[in-house]
């Protein structure tokens, strides 16, 4: 069962799971439609102490016919196993027999349509400039964003941390590079920039509220608002789309801010589709 529902991002942002559908098992079922065999069961997990996974006992027909052993069960997370003395130790590894082998084959050989049978809908609060990058990912995504044409935007704005502002000071990060001839930023200059941002945000909000009060249409009262202001949206896609998004936006070359949101989406996916996520995390099939 999924336990990760909401992940805080940046200073005022978040990713929240709204709905998910499908599962690792449904991906296998979709892949086997051509043969009509359906989901057979994940391969058994055997520890060096002789324990076998409880989940394998109930899903693997071959294993279910075996005589039960007087051994403890490996837990469903398949990472640790209780010993007969009541302790716990790490298992030696995960075999890939059963449908785990098929899932790996699908992923590594880019048989992608079965991964369209599962997906996730999320709500996101992020700075507008993050959304402008995010919305470049079109098919198979669906978006609906809060609109300042219809409702006033909340006065919530992004202030980069000192660490974020100083990240490009060593000149090694090309994506965080400065313009030619720029001075080297230090902590005091970073603090000055933060203070300037806060003044700009305050002035922008004052003008915005004044424009609304004097009767300027909402769709025009917003035209001066900075892209550092937070907005909200719903986003939905199948698993194939999300993993394609993450392959690009979790990469070191992506802007740091959208990487934090991608990492949060990854946490939601890992919680709901753990076997597919494990393959993605290996870096295969990208």
PDB file of C-alpha atoms in Angstrom:
ATOM      1  CA  UNK A   1       0.000   0.000   0.000  1.00  0.00           C
ATOM      2  CA  UNK A   2       1.286   3.461  -0.896  1.00  0.00           C
ATOM      3  CA  UNK A   3       2.367   5.537   2.090  1.00  0.00           C
ATOM      4  CA  UNK A   4       3.925   8.596   0.438  1.00  0.00           C
ATOM      5  CA  UNK A   5       1.121  11.064  -0.317  1.00  0.00           C
ATOM      6  CA  UNK A   6       2.723  14.520  -0.168  1.00  0.00           C
ATOM      7  CA  UNK A   7       6.320  15.662  -0.512  1.00  0.00           C
ATOM      8  CA  UNK A   8       7.514  19.176   0.377  1.00  0.00           C
ATOM      9  CA  UNK A   9       9.666  20.816  -2.313  1.00  0.00           C
ATOM     10  CA  UNK A  10      11.700  24.068  -2.231  1.00  0.00           C
ATOM     11  CA  UNK A  11      10.578  26.706   0.289  1.00  0.00           C
ATOM     12  CA  UNK A  12       6.812  26.683  -0.342  1.00  0.00           C
ATOM     13  CA  UNK A  13       6.192  23.965  -2.933  1.00  0.00           C
ATOM     14  CA  UNK A  14       4.866  20.440  -2.803  1.00  0.00           C
ATOM     15  CA  UNK A  15       3.952  17.363  -4.817  1.00  0.00           C
ATOM     16  CA  UNK A  16       0.782  15.553  -3.728  1.00  0.00           C
ATOM     17  CA  UNK A  17      -0.517  12.225  -5.021  1.00  0.00           C
ATOM     18  CA  UNK A  18      -4.156  12.531  -6.106  1.00  0.00           C
ATOM     19  CA  UNK A  19      -4.780   9.210  -7.818  1.00  0.00           C
ATOM     20  CA  UNK A  20      -2.859   6.287  -9.230  1.00  0.00           C
ATOM     21  CA  UNK A  21      -3.971   3.350 -11.325  1.00  0.00           C
ATOM     22  CA  UNK A  22      -2.498   0.054 -12.365  1.00  0.00           C
ATOM     23  CA  UNK A  23       0.447  -1.692 -10.752  1.00  0.00           C
ATOM     24  CA  UNK A  24       3.563  -3.663 -11.592  1.00  0.00           C
ATOM     25  CA  UNK A  25       1.278  -6.692 -11.910  1.00  0.00           C
ATOM     26  CA  UNK A  26      -1.030  -4.915 -14.372  1.00  0.00           C
ATOM     27  CA  UNK A  27       1.974  -4.164 -16.562  1.00  0.00           C
ATOM     28  CA  UNK A  28       2.717  -7.881 -16.741  1.00  0.00           C
ATOM     29  CA  UNK A  29      -0.930  -8.674 -17.496  1.00  0.00           C
ATOM     30  CA  UNK A  30      -0.934  -6.177 -20.371  1.00  0.00           C
ATOM     31  CA  UNK A  31       2.256  -7.653 -21.812  1.00  0.00           C
ATOM     32  CA  UNK A  32       0.770 -11.157 -21.715  1.00  0.00           C
ATOM     33  CA  UNK A  33      -2.475 -10.292 -23.497  1.00  0.00           C
ATOM     34  CA  UNK A  34      -1.021 -11.816 -26.654  1.00  0.00           C
ATOM     35  CA  UNK A  35      -0.695 -15.212 -24.986  1.00  0.00           C
ATOM     36  CA  UNK A  36      -3.656 -15.003 -22.616  1.00  0.00           C
ATOM     37  CA  UNK A  37      -1.564 -16.237 -19.692  1.00  0.00           C
ATOM     38  CA  UNK A  38      -1.850 -13.169 -17.473  1.00  0.00           C
ATOM     39  CA  UNK A  39       0.124 -12.542 -14.289  1.00  0.00           C
ATOM     40  CA  UNK A  40       1.815 -15.693 -12.971  1.00  0.00           C
ATOM     41  CA  UNK A  41       3.569 -14.367  -9.882  1.00  0.00           C
ATOM     42  CA  UNK A  42       6.810 -12.782  -8.824  1.00  0.00           C
ATOM     43  CA  UNK A  43       9.771 -15.082  -8.453  1.00  0.00           C
ATOM     44  CA  UNK A  44      10.608 -16.557  -5.095  1.00  0.00           C
ATOM     45  CA  UNK A  45      13.063 -14.724  -2.877  1.00  0.00           C
ATOM     46  CA  UNK A  46      15.346 -17.123  -1.028  1.00  0.00           C
ATOM     47  CA  UNK A  47      17.666 -15.981   1.735  1.00  0.00           C
ATOM     48  CA  UNK A  48      20.909 -17.704   2.707  1.00  0.00           C
ATOM     49  CA  UNK A  49      19.211 -18.872   5.914  1.00  0.00           C
ATOM     50  CA  UNK A  50      16.623 -20.781   3.878  1.00  0.00           C
ATOM     51  CA  UNK A  51      13.738 -18.384   4.386  1.00  0.00           C
ATOM     52  CA  UNK A  52      11.409 -17.645   1.484  1.00  0.00           C
ATOM     53  CA  UNK A  53       9.262 -14.591   0.926  1.00  0.00           C
ATOM     54  CA  UNK A  54       5.686 -14.699   2.151  1.00  0.00           C
ATOM     55  CA  UNK A  55       4.483 -12.840  -0.949  1.00  0.00           C
ATOM     56  CA  UNK A  56       6.068 -15.502  -3.158  1.00  0.00           C
ATOM     57  CA  UNK A  57       4.182 -18.249  -1.333  1.00  0.00           C
ATOM     58  CA  UNK A  58       0.866 -16.694  -2.265  1.00  0.00           C
ATOM     59  CA  UNK A  59       1.602 -15.632  -5.843  1.00  0.00           C
ATOM     60  CA  UNK A  60       3.861 -18.331  -7.263  1.00  0.00           C
ATOM     61  CA  UNK A  61       1.811 -21.433  -8.076  1.00  0.00           C
ATOM     62  CA  UNK A  62       4.865 -23.683  -8.117  1.00  0.00           C
ATOM     63  CA  UNK A  63       5.972 -22.468  -4.740  1.00  0.00           C
ATOM     64  CA  UNK A  64       2.467 -22.755  -3.278  1.00  0.00           C
ATOM     65  CA  UNK A  65       2.513 -26.495  -3.872  1.00  0.00           C
ATOM     66  CA  UNK A  66       5.662 -26.988  -1.828  1.00  0.00           C
ATOM     67  CA  UNK A  67       5.614 -28.237   1.724  1.00  0.00           C
ATOM     68  CA  UNK A  68       5.968 -25.224   4.043  1.00  0.00           C
ATOM     69  CA  UNK A  69       9.364 -24.957   5.660  1.00  0.00           C
ATOM     70  CA  UNK A  70       9.835 -24.243   9.373  1.00  0.00           C
ATOM     71  CA  UNK A  71      11.597 -21.054   8.421  1.00  0.00           C
ATOM     72  CA  UNK A  72      10.780 -17.365   8.951  1.00  0.00           C
ATOM     73  CA  UNK A  73       9.389 -15.257   6.106  1.00  0.00           C
ATOM     74  CA  UNK A  74      11.318 -12.528   4.359  1.00  0.00           C
ATOM     75  CA  UNK A  75       9.312  -9.334   4.648  1.00  0.00           C
ATOM     76  CA  UNK A  76       7.336  -7.954   1.708  1.00  0.00           C
ATOM     77  CA  UNK A  77       9.848  -5.158   1.129  1.00  0.00           C
ATOM     78  CA  UNK A  78      12.310  -7.907   0.195  1.00  0.00           C
ATOM     79  CA  UNK A  79      15.239  -6.232   1.919  1.00  0.00           C
ATOM     80  CA  UNK A  80      15.582  -7.919   5.312  1.00  0.00           C
ATOM     81  CA  UNK A  81      14.796 -11.330   6.766  1.00  0.00           C
ATOM     82  CA  UNK A  82      14.048 -12.243  10.399  1.00  0.00           C
ATOM     83  CA  UNK A  83      16.289 -14.986  11.759  1.00  0.00           C
ATOM     84  CA  UNK A  84      15.112 -17.828  13.945  1.00  0.00           C
ATOM     85  CA  UNK A  85      16.651 -16.052  16.936  1.00  0.00           C
ATOM     86  CA  UNK A  86      14.516 -12.992  16.397  1.00  0.00           C
ATOM     87  CA  UNK A  87      17.177 -10.858  14.768  1.00  0.00           C
ATOM     88  CA  UNK A  88      17.214  -9.454  11.231  1.00  0.00           C
ATOM     89  CA  UNK A  89      19.787  -9.533   8.479  1.00  0.00           C
ATOM     90  CA  UNK A  90      20.047  -8.324   4.911  1.00  0.00           C
ATOM     91  CA  UNK A  91      19.153 -10.805   2.201  1.00  0.00           C
ATOM     92  CA  UNK A  92      21.743 -11.836  -0.329  1.00  0.00           C
ATOM     93  CA  UNK A  93      19.915 -10.542  -3.381  1.00  0.00           C
ATOM     94  CA  UNK A  94      16.812 -10.720  -5.531  1.00  0.00           C
ATOM     95  CA  UNK A  95      16.470 -13.415  -8.172  1.00  0.00           C
ATOM     96  CA  UNK A  96      14.712 -12.488 -11.373  1.00  0.00           C
ATOM     97  CA  UNK A  97      12.750 -15.629 -12.079  1.00  0.00           C
ATOM     98  CA  UNK A  98       8.982 -15.529 -12.436  1.00  0.00           C
ATOM     99  CA  UNK A  99       7.438 -12.349 -13.784  1.00  0.00           C
ATOM    100  CA  UNK A 100      10.333 -10.225 -12.538  1.00  0.00           C
ATOM    101  CA  UNK A 101      12.287 -11.588 -15.493  1.00  0.00           C
ATOM    102  CA  UNK A 102       9.546 -10.535 -17.900  1.00  0.00           C
ATOM    103  CA  UNK A 103       9.305  -7.058 -16.379  1.00  0.00           C
ATOM    104  CA  UNK A 104      13.047  -6.616 -16.780  1.00  0.00           C
ATOM    105  CA  UNK A 105      12.877  -7.860 -20.371  1.00  0.00           C
ATOM    106  CA  UNK A 106      10.128  -5.345 -21.191  1.00  0.00           C
ATOM    107  CA  UNK A 107      12.062  -2.477 -19.645  1.00  0.00           C
ATOM    108  CA  UNK A 108      15.505  -3.242 -20.994  1.00  0.00           C
ATOM    109  CA  UNK A 109      14.225  -3.899 -24.523  1.00  0.00           C
ATOM    110  CA  UNK A 110      11.987  -0.821 -24.537  1.00  0.00           C
ATOM    111  CA  UNK A 111       8.685  -2.641 -24.942  1.00  0.00           C
ATOM    112  CA  UNK A 112       6.953   0.466 -23.643  1.00  0.00           C
ATOM    113  CA  UNK A 113       3.232   0.052 -24.266  1.00  0.00           C
ATOM    114  CA  UNK A 114       2.649  -2.185 -21.198  1.00  0.00           C
ATOM    115  CA  UNK A 115       3.932   0.677 -19.034  1.00  0.00           C
ATOM    116  CA  UNK A 116       1.088   2.806 -20.365  1.00  0.00           C
ATOM    117  CA  UNK A 117      -1.355   0.623 -18.397  1.00  0.00           C
ATOM    118  CA  UNK A 118      -0.386   2.276 -15.099  1.00  0.00           C
ATOM    119  CA  UNK A 119      -0.114   5.916 -14.135  1.00  0.00           C
ATOM    120  CA  UNK A 120      -0.346   8.736 -11.645  1.00  0.00           C
ATOM    121  CA  UNK A 121      -2.177  12.037 -11.176  1.00  0.00           C
ATOM    122  CA  UNK A 122      -0.550  14.638  -8.933  1.00  0.00           C
ATOM    123  CA  UNK A 123      -1.086  18.171  -7.669  1.00  0.00           C
ATOM    124  CA  UNK A 124       1.917  20.473  -7.781  1.00  0.00           C
ATOM    125  CA  UNK A 125       2.675  23.845  -6.237  1.00  0.00           C
ATOM    126  CA  UNK A 126       5.753  25.311  -7.896  1.00  0.00           C
ATOM    127  CA  UNK A 127       7.184  28.614  -9.128  1.00  0.00           C
ATOM    128  CA  UNK A 128       5.841  29.657 -12.523  1.00  0.00           C
ATOM    129  CA  UNK A 129       9.272  29.315 -14.158  1.00  0.00           C
ATOM    130  CA  UNK A 130       9.346  25.646 -13.122  1.00  0.00           C
ATOM    131  CA  UNK A 131       5.974  25.085 -14.796  1.00  0.00           C
ATOM    132  CA  UNK A 132       7.254  26.710 -17.977  1.00  0.00           C
ATOM    133  CA  UNK A 133       9.932  24.013 -18.179  1.00  0.00           C
ATOM    134  CA  UNK A 134       7.579  21.256 -17.028  1.00  0.00           C
ATOM    135  CA  UNK A 135       4.952  22.018 -19.681  1.00  0.00           C
ATOM    136  CA  UNK A 136       7.433  21.298 -22.458  1.00  0.00           C
ATOM    137  CA  UNK A 137       6.668  17.655 -21.753  1.00  0.00           C
ATOM    138  CA  UNK A 138       3.484  17.196 -23.776  1.00  0.00           C
ATOM    139  CA  UNK A 139       2.512  13.687 -24.889  1.00  0.00           C
ATOM    140  CA  UNK A 140       1.208  11.778 -22.941  1.00  0.00           C
ATOM    141  CA  UNK A 141       0.714  14.433 -20.246  1.00  0.00           C
ATOM    142  CA  UNK A 142      -2.398  16.343 -19.286  1.00  0.00           C
ATOM    143  CA  UNK A 143      -2.212  19.599 -17.321  1.00  0.00           C
ATOM    144  CA  UNK A 144      -4.608  22.078 -15.784  1.00  0.00           C
ATOM    145  CA  UNK A 145      -3.060  25.057 -14.010  1.00  0.00           C
ATOM    146  CA  UNK A 146      -4.477  27.687 -11.690  1.00  0.00           C
ATOM    147  CA  UNK A 147      -5.418  30.736 -13.779  1.00  0.00           C
ATOM    148  CA  UNK A 148      -5.039  34.327 -12.644  1.00  0.00           C
ATOM    149  CA  UNK A 149      -7.692  35.232 -15.223  1.00  0.00           C
ATOM    150  CA  UNK A 150     -10.275  33.735 -12.906  1.00  0.00           C
ATOM    151  CA  UNK A 151      -8.855  33.867  -9.380  1.00  0.00           C
ATOM    152  CA  UNK A 152      -6.199  36.009  -7.657  1.00  0.00           C
ATOM    153  CA  UNK A 153      -2.883  34.233  -7.221  1.00  0.00           C
ATOM    154  CA  UNK A 154      -1.719  33.752  -3.616  1.00  0.00           C
ATOM    155  CA  UNK A 155       1.178  35.915  -2.471  1.00  0.00           C
ATOM    156  CA  UNK A 156       3.669  33.049  -2.240  1.00  0.00           C
ATOM    157  CA  UNK A 157       7.082  33.492  -3.856  1.00  0.00           C
ATOM    158  CA  UNK A 158      10.316  31.575  -4.290  1.00  0.00           C
ATOM    159  CA  UNK A 159      13.479  32.818  -2.594  1.00  0.00           C
ATOM    160  CA  UNK A 160      16.544  30.759  -3.568  1.00  0.00           C
ATOM    161  CA  UNK A 161      18.665  29.700  -0.611  1.00  0.00           C
ATOM    162  CA  UNK A 162      22.186  31.005  -0.126  1.00  0.00           C
ATOM    163  CA  UNK A 163      23.536  27.574  -1.040  1.00  0.00           C
ATOM    164  CA  UNK A 164      21.567  27.615  -4.283  1.00  0.00           C
ATOM    165  CA  UNK A 165      22.803  31.084  -5.218  1.00  0.00           C
ATOM    166  CA  UNK A 166      26.412  30.170  -4.517  1.00  0.00           C
ATOM    167  CA  UNK A 167      26.369  26.849  -6.387  1.00  0.00           C
ATOM    168  CA  UNK A 168      27.751  28.380  -9.560  1.00  0.00           C
ATOM    169  CA  UNK A 169      30.509  30.324  -7.850  1.00  0.00           C
ATOM    170  CA  UNK A 170      33.125  27.637  -8.543  1.00  0.00           C
ATOM    171  CA  UNK A 171      32.548  27.881 -12.289  1.00  0.00           C
ATOM    172  CA  UNK A 172      32.157  24.098 -12.681  1.00  0.00           C
ATOM    173  CA  UNK A 173      28.388  23.949 -13.228  1.00  0.00           C
ATOM    174  CA  UNK A 174      27.698  25.170 -16.767  1.00  0.00           C
ATOM    175  CA  UNK A 175      23.936  25.108 -16.221  1.00  0.00           C
ATOM    176  CA  UNK A 176      24.338  27.494 -13.288  1.00  0.00           C
ATOM    177  CA  UNK A 177      26.862  29.624 -15.138  1.00  0.00           C
ATOM    178  CA  UNK A 178      26.900  33.418 -15.145  1.00  0.00           C
ATOM    179  CA  UNK A 179      27.137  35.889 -18.010  1.00  0.00           C
ATOM    180  CA  UNK A 180      30.530  36.734 -19.450  1.00  0.00           C
ATOM    181  CA  UNK A 181      32.384  39.335 -17.419  1.00  0.00           C
ATOM    182  CA  UNK A 182      30.211  38.951 -14.316  1.00  0.00           C
ATOM    183  CA  UNK A 183      31.709  39.409 -10.872  1.00  0.00           C
ATOM    184  CA  UNK A 184      32.228  36.401  -8.633  1.00  0.00           C
ATOM    185  CA  UNK A 185      29.272  36.052  -6.279  1.00  0.00           C
ATOM    186  CA  UNK A 186      29.908  35.740  -2.555  1.00  0.00           C
ATOM    187  CA  UNK A 187      27.655  35.303   0.471  1.00  0.00           C
ATOM    188  CA  UNK A 188      27.009  39.028   0.924  1.00  0.00           C
ATOM    189  CA  UNK A 189      26.028  39.493  -2.708  1.00  0.00           C
ATOM    190  CA  UNK A 190      23.753  36.473  -2.440  1.00  0.00           C
ATOM    191  CA  UNK A 191      22.056  38.002   0.608  1.00  0.00           C
ATOM    192  CA  UNK A 192      21.676  41.297  -1.238  1.00  0.00           C
ATOM    193  CA  UNK A 193      19.981  39.458  -4.106  1.00  0.00           C
ATOM    194  CA  UNK A 194      17.601  37.723  -1.694  1.00  0.00           C
ATOM    195  CA  UNK A 195      16.690  41.094  -0.177  1.00  0.00           C
ATOM    196  CA  UNK A 196      16.144  42.596  -3.634  1.00  0.00           C
ATOM    197  CA  UNK A 197      13.865  39.689  -4.555  1.00  0.00           C
ATOM    198  CA  UNK A 198      11.776  40.209  -1.439  1.00  0.00           C
ATOM    199  CA  UNK A 199      11.370  43.908  -2.291  1.00  0.00           C
ATOM    200  CA  UNK A 200      10.374  43.079  -5.866  1.00  0.00           C
ATOM    201  CA  UNK A 201       7.843  40.502  -4.695  1.00  0.00           C
ATOM    202  CA  UNK A 202       6.405  42.960  -2.165  1.00  0.00           C
ATOM    203  CA  UNK A 203       6.110  45.746  -4.744  1.00  0.00           C
ATOM    204  CA  UNK A 204       4.563  43.365  -7.283  1.00  0.00           C
ATOM    205  CA  UNK A 205       1.926  42.240  -4.783  1.00  0.00           C
ATOM    206  CA  UNK A 206       1.123  45.850  -3.847  1.00  0.00           C
ATOM    207  CA  UNK A 207       0.602  46.785  -7.518  1.00  0.00           C
ATOM    208  CA  UNK A 208      -1.424  43.608  -8.088  1.00  0.00           C
ATOM    209  CA  UNK A 209      -3.803  44.252  -5.210  1.00  0.00           C
ATOM    210  CA  UNK A 210      -4.101  47.943  -6.112  1.00  0.00           C
ATOM    211  CA  UNK A 211      -4.958  47.040  -9.707  1.00  0.00           C
ATOM    212  CA  UNK A 212      -7.637  44.582  -8.569  1.00  0.00           C
ATOM    213  CA  UNK A 213      -9.098  47.191  -6.204  1.00  0.00           C
ATOM    214  CA  UNK A 214      -9.281  49.903  -8.870  1.00  0.00           C
ATOM    215  CA  UNK A 215     -11.165  47.589 -11.204  1.00  0.00           C
ATOM    216  CA  UNK A 216      -8.449  46.427 -13.571  1.00  0.00           C
ATOM    217  CA  UNK A 217      -9.549  43.062 -15.045  1.00  0.00           C
ATOM    218  CA  UNK A 218      -7.857  40.107 -13.348  1.00  0.00           C
ATOM    219  CA  UNK A 219      -6.359  38.978 -16.655  1.00  0.00           C
ATOM    220  CA  UNK A 220      -4.515  42.327 -16.932  1.00  0.00           C
ATOM    221  CA  UNK A 221      -3.765  42.951 -13.268  1.00  0.00           C
ATOM    222  CA  UNK A 222      -1.412  39.967 -13.372  1.00  0.00           C
ATOM    223  CA  UNK A 223       0.816  40.996 -16.288  1.00  0.00           C
ATOM    224  CA  UNK A 224       3.693  42.270 -14.126  1.00  0.00           C
ATOM    225  CA  UNK A 225       3.861  39.327 -11.705  1.00  0.00           C
ATOM    226  CA  UNK A 226       7.312  37.660 -11.475  1.00  0.00           C
ATOM    227  CA  UNK A 227       7.889  34.088 -12.630  1.00  0.00           C
ATOM    228  CA  UNK A 228       9.111  33.331  -9.106  1.00  0.00           C
ATOM    229  CA  UNK A 229       5.521  33.425  -7.836  1.00  0.00           C
ATOM    230  CA  UNK A 230       4.031  30.057  -6.976  1.00  0.00           C
ATOM    231  CA  UNK A 231       1.158  28.590  -8.943  1.00  0.00           C
ATOM    232  CA  UNK A 232      -0.635  25.248  -8.723  1.00  0.00           C
ATOM    233  CA  UNK A 233      -1.572  22.597 -11.258  1.00  0.00           C
ATOM    234  CA  UNK A 234      -2.827  19.067 -11.694  1.00  0.00           C
ATOM    235  CA  UNK A 235      -0.714  16.823 -13.913  1.00  0.00           C
ATOM    236  CA  UNK A 236      -1.474  13.314 -15.110  1.00  0.00           C
ATOM    237  CA  UNK A 237       0.337  10.754 -17.228  1.00  0.00           C
ATOM    238  CA  UNK A 238       0.885   7.053 -17.603  1.00  0.00           C
ATOM    239  CA  UNK A 239       4.002   5.450 -16.188  1.00  0.00           C
ATOM    240  CA  UNK A 240       5.812   5.514 -19.513  1.00  0.00           C
ATOM    241  CA  UNK A 241       5.373   9.286 -19.663  1.00  0.00           C
ATOM    242  CA  UNK A 242       6.418   9.886 -16.064  1.00  0.00           C
ATOM    243  CA  UNK A 243       9.587   7.828 -16.365  1.00  0.00           C
ATOM    244  CA  UNK A 244      10.518   9.629 -19.572  1.00  0.00           C
ATOM    245  CA  UNK A 245      10.018  12.935 -17.754  1.00  0.00           C
ATOM    246  CA  UNK A 246      12.155  11.773 -14.831  1.00  0.00           C
ATOM    247  CA  UNK A 247      14.953  10.503 -17.078  1.00  0.00           C
ATOM    248  CA  UNK A 248      15.382  14.075 -18.334  1.00  0.00           C
ATOM    249  CA  UNK A 249      14.505  16.138 -15.275  1.00  0.00           C
ATOM    250  CA  UNK A 250      16.422  14.108 -12.694  1.00  0.00           C
ATOM    251  CA  UNK A 251      19.558  14.389 -14.826  1.00  0.00           C
ATOM    252  CA  UNK A 252      22.396  16.612 -13.546  1.00  0.00           C
ATOM    253  CA  UNK A 253      21.994  18.983 -16.503  1.00  0.00           C
ATOM    254  CA  UNK A 254      18.406  19.888 -15.590  1.00  0.00           C
ATOM    255  CA  UNK A 255      17.826  23.065 -13.592  1.00  0.00           C
ATOM    256  CA  UNK A 256      18.163  22.372  -9.869  1.00  0.00           C
ATOM    257  CA  UNK A 257      14.643  23.511  -8.989  1.00  0.00           C
ATOM    258  CA  UNK A 258      12.837  21.200 -11.397  1.00  0.00           C
ATOM    259  CA  UNK A 259      15.161  18.370 -10.339  1.00  0.00           C
ATOM    260  CA  UNK A 260      13.768  18.678  -6.818  1.00  0.00           C
ATOM    261  CA  UNK A 261      10.237  18.270  -8.161  1.00  0.00           C
ATOM    262  CA  UNK A 262      11.308  15.334 -10.313  1.00  0.00           C
ATOM    263  CA  UNK A 263      12.852  13.663  -7.274  1.00  0.00           C
ATOM    264  CA  UNK A 264       9.564  14.112  -5.401  1.00  0.00           C
ATOM    265  CA  UNK A 265       7.583  12.566  -8.272  1.00  0.00           C
ATOM    266  CA  UNK A 266      10.082   9.713  -8.235  1.00  0.00           C
ATOM    267  CA  UNK A 267       9.369   9.096  -4.546  1.00  0.00           C
ATOM    268  CA  UNK A 268       5.646   8.748  -5.296  1.00  0.00           C
ATOM    269  CA  UNK A 269       6.288   6.366  -8.186  1.00  0.00           C
ATOM    270  CA  UNK A 270       8.760   4.262  -6.192  1.00  0.00           C
ATOM    271  CA  UNK A 271       6.131   3.844  -3.484  1.00  0.00           C
ATOM    272  CA  UNK A 272       3.424   2.710  -5.924  1.00  0.00           C
ATOM    273  CA  UNK A 273       5.351   0.818  -8.597  1.00  0.00           C
ATOM    274  CA  UNK A 274       8.406  -0.501  -6.722  1.00  0.00           C
ATOM    275  CA  UNK A 275       9.534  -3.155  -9.203  1.00  0.00           C
ATOM    276  CA  UNK A 276       9.341  -0.863 -12.213  1.00  0.00           C
ATOM    277  CA  UNK A 277      11.058   1.870 -10.226  1.00  0.00           C
ATOM    278  CA  UNK A 278      13.900  -0.479  -9.289  1.00  0.00           C
ATOM    279  CA  UNK A 279      14.583  -1.087 -12.986  1.00  0.00           C
ATOM    280  CA  UNK A 280      14.436   2.636 -13.738  1.00  0.00           C
ATOM    281  CA  UNK A 281      16.796   3.388 -10.855  1.00  0.00           C
ATOM    282  CA  UNK A 282      19.360   0.997 -12.321  1.00  0.00           C
ATOM    283  CA  UNK A 283      19.595   3.340 -15.282  1.00  0.00           C
ATOM    284  CA  UNK A 284      18.536   0.695 -17.809  1.00  0.00           C
ATOM    285  CA  UNK A 285      16.252   1.373 -20.732  1.00  0.00           C
ATOM    286  CA  UNK A 286      16.634   5.145 -20.692  1.00  0.00           C
TER     287      UNK A 286
END
